[in-house]
Short mmCIF file of C-alpha atoms in Angstrom, two decimals:
data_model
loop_
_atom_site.label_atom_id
_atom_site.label_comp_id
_atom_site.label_asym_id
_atom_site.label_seq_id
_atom_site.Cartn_x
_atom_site.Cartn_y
_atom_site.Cartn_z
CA UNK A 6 80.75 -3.64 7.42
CA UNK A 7 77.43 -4.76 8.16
CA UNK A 8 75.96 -2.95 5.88
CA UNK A 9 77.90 -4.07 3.37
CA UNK A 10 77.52 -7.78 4.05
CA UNK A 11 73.43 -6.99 4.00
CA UNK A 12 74.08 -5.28 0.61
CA UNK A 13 75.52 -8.32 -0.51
CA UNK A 14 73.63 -10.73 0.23
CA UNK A 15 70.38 -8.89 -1.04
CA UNK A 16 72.10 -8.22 -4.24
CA UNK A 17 72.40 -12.50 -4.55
CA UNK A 18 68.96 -12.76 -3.34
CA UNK A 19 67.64 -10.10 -6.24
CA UNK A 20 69.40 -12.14 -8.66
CA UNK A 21 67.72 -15.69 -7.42
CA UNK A 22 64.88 -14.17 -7.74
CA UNK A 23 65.13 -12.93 -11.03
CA UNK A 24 65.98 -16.61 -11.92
CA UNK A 25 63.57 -18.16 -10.70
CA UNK A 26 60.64 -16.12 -11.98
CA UNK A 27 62.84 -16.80 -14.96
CA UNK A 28 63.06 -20.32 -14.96
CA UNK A 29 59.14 -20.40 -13.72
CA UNK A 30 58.07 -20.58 -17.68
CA UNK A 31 58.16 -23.40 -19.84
CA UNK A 32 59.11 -21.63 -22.96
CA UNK A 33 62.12 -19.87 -21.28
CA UNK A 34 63.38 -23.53 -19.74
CA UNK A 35 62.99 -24.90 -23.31
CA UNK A 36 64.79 -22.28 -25.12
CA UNK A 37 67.54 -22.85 -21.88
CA UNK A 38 67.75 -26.56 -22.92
CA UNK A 39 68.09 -25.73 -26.36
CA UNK A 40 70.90 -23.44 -25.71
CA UNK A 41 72.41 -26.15 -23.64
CA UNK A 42 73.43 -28.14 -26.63
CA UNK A 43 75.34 -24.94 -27.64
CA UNK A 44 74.71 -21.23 -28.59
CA UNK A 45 72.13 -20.49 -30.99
CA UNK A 46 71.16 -17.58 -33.34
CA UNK A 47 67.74 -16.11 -31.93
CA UNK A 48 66.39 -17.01 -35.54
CA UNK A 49 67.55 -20.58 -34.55
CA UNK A 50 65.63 -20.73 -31.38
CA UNK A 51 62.30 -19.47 -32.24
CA UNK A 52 62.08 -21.97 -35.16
CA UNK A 53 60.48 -24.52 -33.14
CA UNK A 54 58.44 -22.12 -31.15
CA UNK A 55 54.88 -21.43 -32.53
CA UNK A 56 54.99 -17.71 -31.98
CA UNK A 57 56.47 -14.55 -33.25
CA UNK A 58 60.22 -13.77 -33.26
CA UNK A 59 59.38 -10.81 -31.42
CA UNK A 60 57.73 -13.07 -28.94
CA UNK A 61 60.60 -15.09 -28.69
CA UNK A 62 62.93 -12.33 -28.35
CA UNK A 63 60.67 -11.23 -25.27
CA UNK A 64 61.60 -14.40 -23.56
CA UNK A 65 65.06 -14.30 -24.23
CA UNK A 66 65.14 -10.62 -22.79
CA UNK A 67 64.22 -12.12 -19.76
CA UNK A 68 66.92 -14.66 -19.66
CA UNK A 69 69.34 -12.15 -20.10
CA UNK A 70 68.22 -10.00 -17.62
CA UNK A 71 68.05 -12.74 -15.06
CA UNK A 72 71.76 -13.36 -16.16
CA UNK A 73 70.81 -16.90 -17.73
CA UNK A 74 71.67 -15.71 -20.90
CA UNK A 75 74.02 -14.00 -22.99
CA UNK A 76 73.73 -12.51 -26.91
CA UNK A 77 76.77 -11.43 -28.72
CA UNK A 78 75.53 -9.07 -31.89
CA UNK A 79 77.57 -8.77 -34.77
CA UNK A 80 75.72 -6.71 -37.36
CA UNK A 81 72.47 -8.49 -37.80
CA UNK A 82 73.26 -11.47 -36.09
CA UNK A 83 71.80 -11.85 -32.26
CA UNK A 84 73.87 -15.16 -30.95
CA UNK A 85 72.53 -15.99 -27.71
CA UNK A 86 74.61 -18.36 -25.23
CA UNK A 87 73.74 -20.22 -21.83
CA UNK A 88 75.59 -18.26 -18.96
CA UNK A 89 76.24 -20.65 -15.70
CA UNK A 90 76.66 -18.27 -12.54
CA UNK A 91 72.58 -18.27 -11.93
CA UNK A 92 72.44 -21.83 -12.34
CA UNK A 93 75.61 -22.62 -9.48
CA UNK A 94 73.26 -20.47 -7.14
CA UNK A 95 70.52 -21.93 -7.48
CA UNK A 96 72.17 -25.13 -7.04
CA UNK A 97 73.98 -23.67 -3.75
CA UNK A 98 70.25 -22.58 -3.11
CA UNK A 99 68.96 -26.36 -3.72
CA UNK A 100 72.30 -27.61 -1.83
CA UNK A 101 71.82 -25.79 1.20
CA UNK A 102 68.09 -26.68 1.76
CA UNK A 103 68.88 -30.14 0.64
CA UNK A 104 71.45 -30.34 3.71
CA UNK A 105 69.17 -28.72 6.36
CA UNK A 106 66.22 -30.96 5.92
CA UNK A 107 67.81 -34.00 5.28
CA UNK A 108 69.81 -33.83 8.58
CA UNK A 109 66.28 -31.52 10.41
CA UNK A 110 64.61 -35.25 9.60
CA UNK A 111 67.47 -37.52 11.02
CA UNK A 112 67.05 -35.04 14.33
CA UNK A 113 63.33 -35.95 14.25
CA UNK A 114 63.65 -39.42 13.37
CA UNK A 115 65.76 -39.93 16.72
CA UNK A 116 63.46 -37.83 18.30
CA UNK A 117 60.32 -39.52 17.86
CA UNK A 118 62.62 -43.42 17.97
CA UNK A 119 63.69 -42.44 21.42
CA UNK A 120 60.32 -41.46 22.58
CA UNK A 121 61.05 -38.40 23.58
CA UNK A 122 57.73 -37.24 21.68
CA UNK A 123 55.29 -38.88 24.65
CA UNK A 124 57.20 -37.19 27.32
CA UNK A 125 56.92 -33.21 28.44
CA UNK B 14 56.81 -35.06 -8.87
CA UNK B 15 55.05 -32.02 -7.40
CA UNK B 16 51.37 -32.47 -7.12
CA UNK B 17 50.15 -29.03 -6.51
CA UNK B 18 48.96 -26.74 -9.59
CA UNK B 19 49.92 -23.90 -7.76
CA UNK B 20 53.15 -24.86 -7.05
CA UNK B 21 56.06 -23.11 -9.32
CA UNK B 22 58.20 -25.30 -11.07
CA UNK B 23 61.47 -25.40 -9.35
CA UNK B 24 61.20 -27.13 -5.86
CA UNK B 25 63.23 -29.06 -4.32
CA UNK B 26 61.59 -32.02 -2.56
CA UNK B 27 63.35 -34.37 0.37
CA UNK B 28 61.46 -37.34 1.75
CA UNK B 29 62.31 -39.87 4.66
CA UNK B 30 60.28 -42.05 6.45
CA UNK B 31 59.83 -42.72 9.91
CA UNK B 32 58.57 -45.11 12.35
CA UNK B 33 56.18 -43.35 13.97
CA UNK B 34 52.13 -42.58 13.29
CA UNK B 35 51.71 -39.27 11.37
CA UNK B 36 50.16 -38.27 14.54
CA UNK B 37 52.84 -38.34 16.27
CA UNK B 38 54.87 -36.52 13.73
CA UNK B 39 52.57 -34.16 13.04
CA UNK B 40 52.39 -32.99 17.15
CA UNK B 41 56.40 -32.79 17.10
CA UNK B 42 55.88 -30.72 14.44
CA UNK B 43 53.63 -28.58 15.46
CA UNK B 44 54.09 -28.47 19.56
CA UNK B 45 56.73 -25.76 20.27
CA UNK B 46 58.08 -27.81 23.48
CA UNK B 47 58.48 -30.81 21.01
CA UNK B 48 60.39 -28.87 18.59
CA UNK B 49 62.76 -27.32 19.89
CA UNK B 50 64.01 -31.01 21.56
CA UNK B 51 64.33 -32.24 17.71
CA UNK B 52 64.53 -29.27 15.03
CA UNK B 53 67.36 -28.71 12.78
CA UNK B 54 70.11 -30.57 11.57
CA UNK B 55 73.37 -31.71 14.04
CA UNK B 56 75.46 -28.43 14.50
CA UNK B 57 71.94 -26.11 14.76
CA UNK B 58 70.83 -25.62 18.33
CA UNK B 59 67.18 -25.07 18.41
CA UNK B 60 66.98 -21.39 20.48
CA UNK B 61 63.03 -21.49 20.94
CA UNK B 62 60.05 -21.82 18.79
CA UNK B 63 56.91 -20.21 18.88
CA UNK B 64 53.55 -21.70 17.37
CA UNK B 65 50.20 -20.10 16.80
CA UNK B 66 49.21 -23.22 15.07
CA UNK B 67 45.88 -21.89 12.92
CA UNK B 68 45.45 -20.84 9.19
CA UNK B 69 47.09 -17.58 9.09
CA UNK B 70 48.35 -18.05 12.43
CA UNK B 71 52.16 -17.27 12.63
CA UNK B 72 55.49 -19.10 14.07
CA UNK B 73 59.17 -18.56 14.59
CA UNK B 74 61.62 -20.84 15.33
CA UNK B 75 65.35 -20.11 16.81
CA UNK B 76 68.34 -21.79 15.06
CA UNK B 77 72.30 -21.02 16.29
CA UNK B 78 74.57 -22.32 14.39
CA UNK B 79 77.87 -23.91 14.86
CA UNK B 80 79.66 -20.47 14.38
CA UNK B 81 77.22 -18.84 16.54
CA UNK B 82 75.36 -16.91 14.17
CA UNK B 83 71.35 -16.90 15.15
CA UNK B 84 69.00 -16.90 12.00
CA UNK B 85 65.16 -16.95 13.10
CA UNK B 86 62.84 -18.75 10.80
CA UNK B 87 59.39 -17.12 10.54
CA UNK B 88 56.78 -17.98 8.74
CA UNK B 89 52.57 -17.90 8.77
CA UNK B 90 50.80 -21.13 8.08
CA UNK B 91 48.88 -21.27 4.72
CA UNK B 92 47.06 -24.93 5.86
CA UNK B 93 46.75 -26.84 8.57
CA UNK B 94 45.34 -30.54 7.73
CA UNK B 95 46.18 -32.50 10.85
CA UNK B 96 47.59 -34.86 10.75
CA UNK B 97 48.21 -35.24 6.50
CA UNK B 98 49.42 -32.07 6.00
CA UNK B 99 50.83 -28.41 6.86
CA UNK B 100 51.92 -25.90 4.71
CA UNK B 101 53.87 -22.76 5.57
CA UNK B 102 55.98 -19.52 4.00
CA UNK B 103 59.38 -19.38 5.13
CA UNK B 104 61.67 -16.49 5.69
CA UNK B 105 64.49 -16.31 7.43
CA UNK B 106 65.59 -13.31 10.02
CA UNK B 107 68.12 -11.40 9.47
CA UNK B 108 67.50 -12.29 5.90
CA UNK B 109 66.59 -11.77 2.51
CA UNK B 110 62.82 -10.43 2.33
CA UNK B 111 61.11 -13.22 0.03
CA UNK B 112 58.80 -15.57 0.06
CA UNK B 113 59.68 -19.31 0.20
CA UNK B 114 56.99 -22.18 0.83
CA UNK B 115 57.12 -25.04 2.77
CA UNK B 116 54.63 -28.10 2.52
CA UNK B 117 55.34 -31.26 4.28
CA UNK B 118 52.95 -34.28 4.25
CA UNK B 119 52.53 -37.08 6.33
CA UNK B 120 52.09 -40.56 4.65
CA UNK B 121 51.49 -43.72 6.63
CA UNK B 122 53.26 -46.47 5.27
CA UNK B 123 52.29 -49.47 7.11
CA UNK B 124 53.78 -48.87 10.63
CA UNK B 125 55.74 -46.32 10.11
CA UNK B 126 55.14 -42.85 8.30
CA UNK B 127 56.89 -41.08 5.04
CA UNK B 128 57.66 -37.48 5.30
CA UNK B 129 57.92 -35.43 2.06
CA UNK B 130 58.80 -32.17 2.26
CA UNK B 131 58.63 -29.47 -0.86
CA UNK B 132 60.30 -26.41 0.02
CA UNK B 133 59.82 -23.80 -2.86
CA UNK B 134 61.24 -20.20 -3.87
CA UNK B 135 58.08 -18.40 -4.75
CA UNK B 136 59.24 -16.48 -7.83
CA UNK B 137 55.87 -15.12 -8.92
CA UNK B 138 52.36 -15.30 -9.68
CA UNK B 139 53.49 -16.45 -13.33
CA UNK B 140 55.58 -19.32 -11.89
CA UNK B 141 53.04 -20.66 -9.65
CA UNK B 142 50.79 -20.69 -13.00
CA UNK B 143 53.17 -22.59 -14.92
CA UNK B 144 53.96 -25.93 -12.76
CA UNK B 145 54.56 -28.62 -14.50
CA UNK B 146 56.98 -31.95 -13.83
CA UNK B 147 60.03 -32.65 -15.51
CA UNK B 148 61.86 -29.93 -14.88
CA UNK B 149 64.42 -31.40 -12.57
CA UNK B 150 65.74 -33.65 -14.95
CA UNK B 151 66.50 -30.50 -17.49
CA UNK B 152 68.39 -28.34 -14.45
CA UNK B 153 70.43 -31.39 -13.61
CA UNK B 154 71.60 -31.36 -17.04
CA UNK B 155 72.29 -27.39 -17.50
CA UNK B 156 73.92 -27.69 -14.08
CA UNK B 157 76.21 -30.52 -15.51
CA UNK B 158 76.00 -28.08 -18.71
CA UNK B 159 77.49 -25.14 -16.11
CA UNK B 160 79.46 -27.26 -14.14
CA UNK B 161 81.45 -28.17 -17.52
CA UNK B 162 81.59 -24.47 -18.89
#
């Protein structure tokens, strides 16, 4: 059982990580914002890019393997889409930090405003 | 919005400001009989805390939560720059085994004194290479992007 849970989590945790180191480049978070607008052939989304397609498709590999991404093929033609899930953790991620130190600096503020800080 | 070249680009940064001298706030922070009369939000009972307060030196602070679940946070302090600034990993026990960072700052402002605090997923050497501002403005908008799909 407890296994289990620990499985589970670190299976979340691999896949937060893989999004972040995805999102940590700027190409990769501009292609993302392109494909925000609405899927895009991979043709499409290297056109503004001053590399290689093969460059481009490099990046895009890693979007896809940090589930960010997703490319439907149909002969030729690579269509790559945004997919959501990694986003809604990282904003659980953001949420749950976002909680913890906002109320961790209302405990402190009372702390210190009751002068509890000057006393053993 | 995040001033450090080695910091990655997705951080998520919370400020408030107190009245009180960095000083001060900087020894609650940093005295382990101080913090565990103030740490963590209402519902988390501070369970201890444990301070080797040097660069490199390590701490660990108890937090039980509401449903009784105990989660330790460790971490080693990366700098120490009383009383302006301390930065520290963060992992949490039992936990996932990666690195998060920490920085919090201590600005006076007139009488009293801001707080920012930058807490960061360390994703990889890559990431920390690559900081650059604006970012939070795009993932509000793919979140809104997600939240519609």
């Amino acid at each position: 059982m407890r296994s289990t849970a620990t499985a589970r989590r670190s299976a979340a945790d691999d896949r937060l990580d893989r999004a972040f180191h995805a999102l940590g480049d700027r190409t990769r978070r501009t292609l993302l914002a392109r494909l925000a607008k609405g899927p895009a052939m991979v043709t499409e989304l290297a056109a503004p890019h001053a590399m290689s397609l093969a460059a481009v498709s490099k990046h895009i590999r890693v979007l896809e393997r940090a589930g960010l991404v997703e490319r439907a093929i149909d002969g030729r033609v690579h269509r790559c889409s945004l997919a959501p899930t990694p986003l809604k953790e990282i904003e659980s991620w953001l949420d749950f930090y976002r909680g913890f130190w906002s109320g961790t600096l209302d405990s402190l503020a009372r702390h210190v405003e009751r002068g509890d800080g000057s006393r053993r | 919005m995040v001033p450090d070249a080695e910091s990655p680009a997705i951080s998520l940064v919370v400020r408030r400001t107190i009245r009180a001298t960095a000083a001060r706030l900087f020894a609650a922070w940093t005295d382990p009989a101080q913090i565990v009369r103030w740490w963590g939000p209402s519902g988390v009972r501070c369970t201890g805390a444990e301070v080797d307060l040097r660069e490199g030196g390590g701490y660990r602070i108890g937090n039980r939560f509401a449903d009784g679940r105990e989660v330790w946070i460790i971490g080693t302090y990366e700098r120490i720059d009383a009383p302006h600034r301390l930065v520290f990993t963060w992992r949490l026990e039992p936990g996932p085994d990666h690195a998060e960072r920490v920085s919090v700052r201590f600005e006076p402002r007139g009488e009293a004194t801001e707080i920012v605090i930058v807490h960061e997923r360390i994703a990889s050497a890559e990431a920390r290479a690559s900081h650059e501002a604006g970012w939070d403005g795009c993932l509000e908008g793919l979140a809104r992007f997600a939240g519609d799909a």
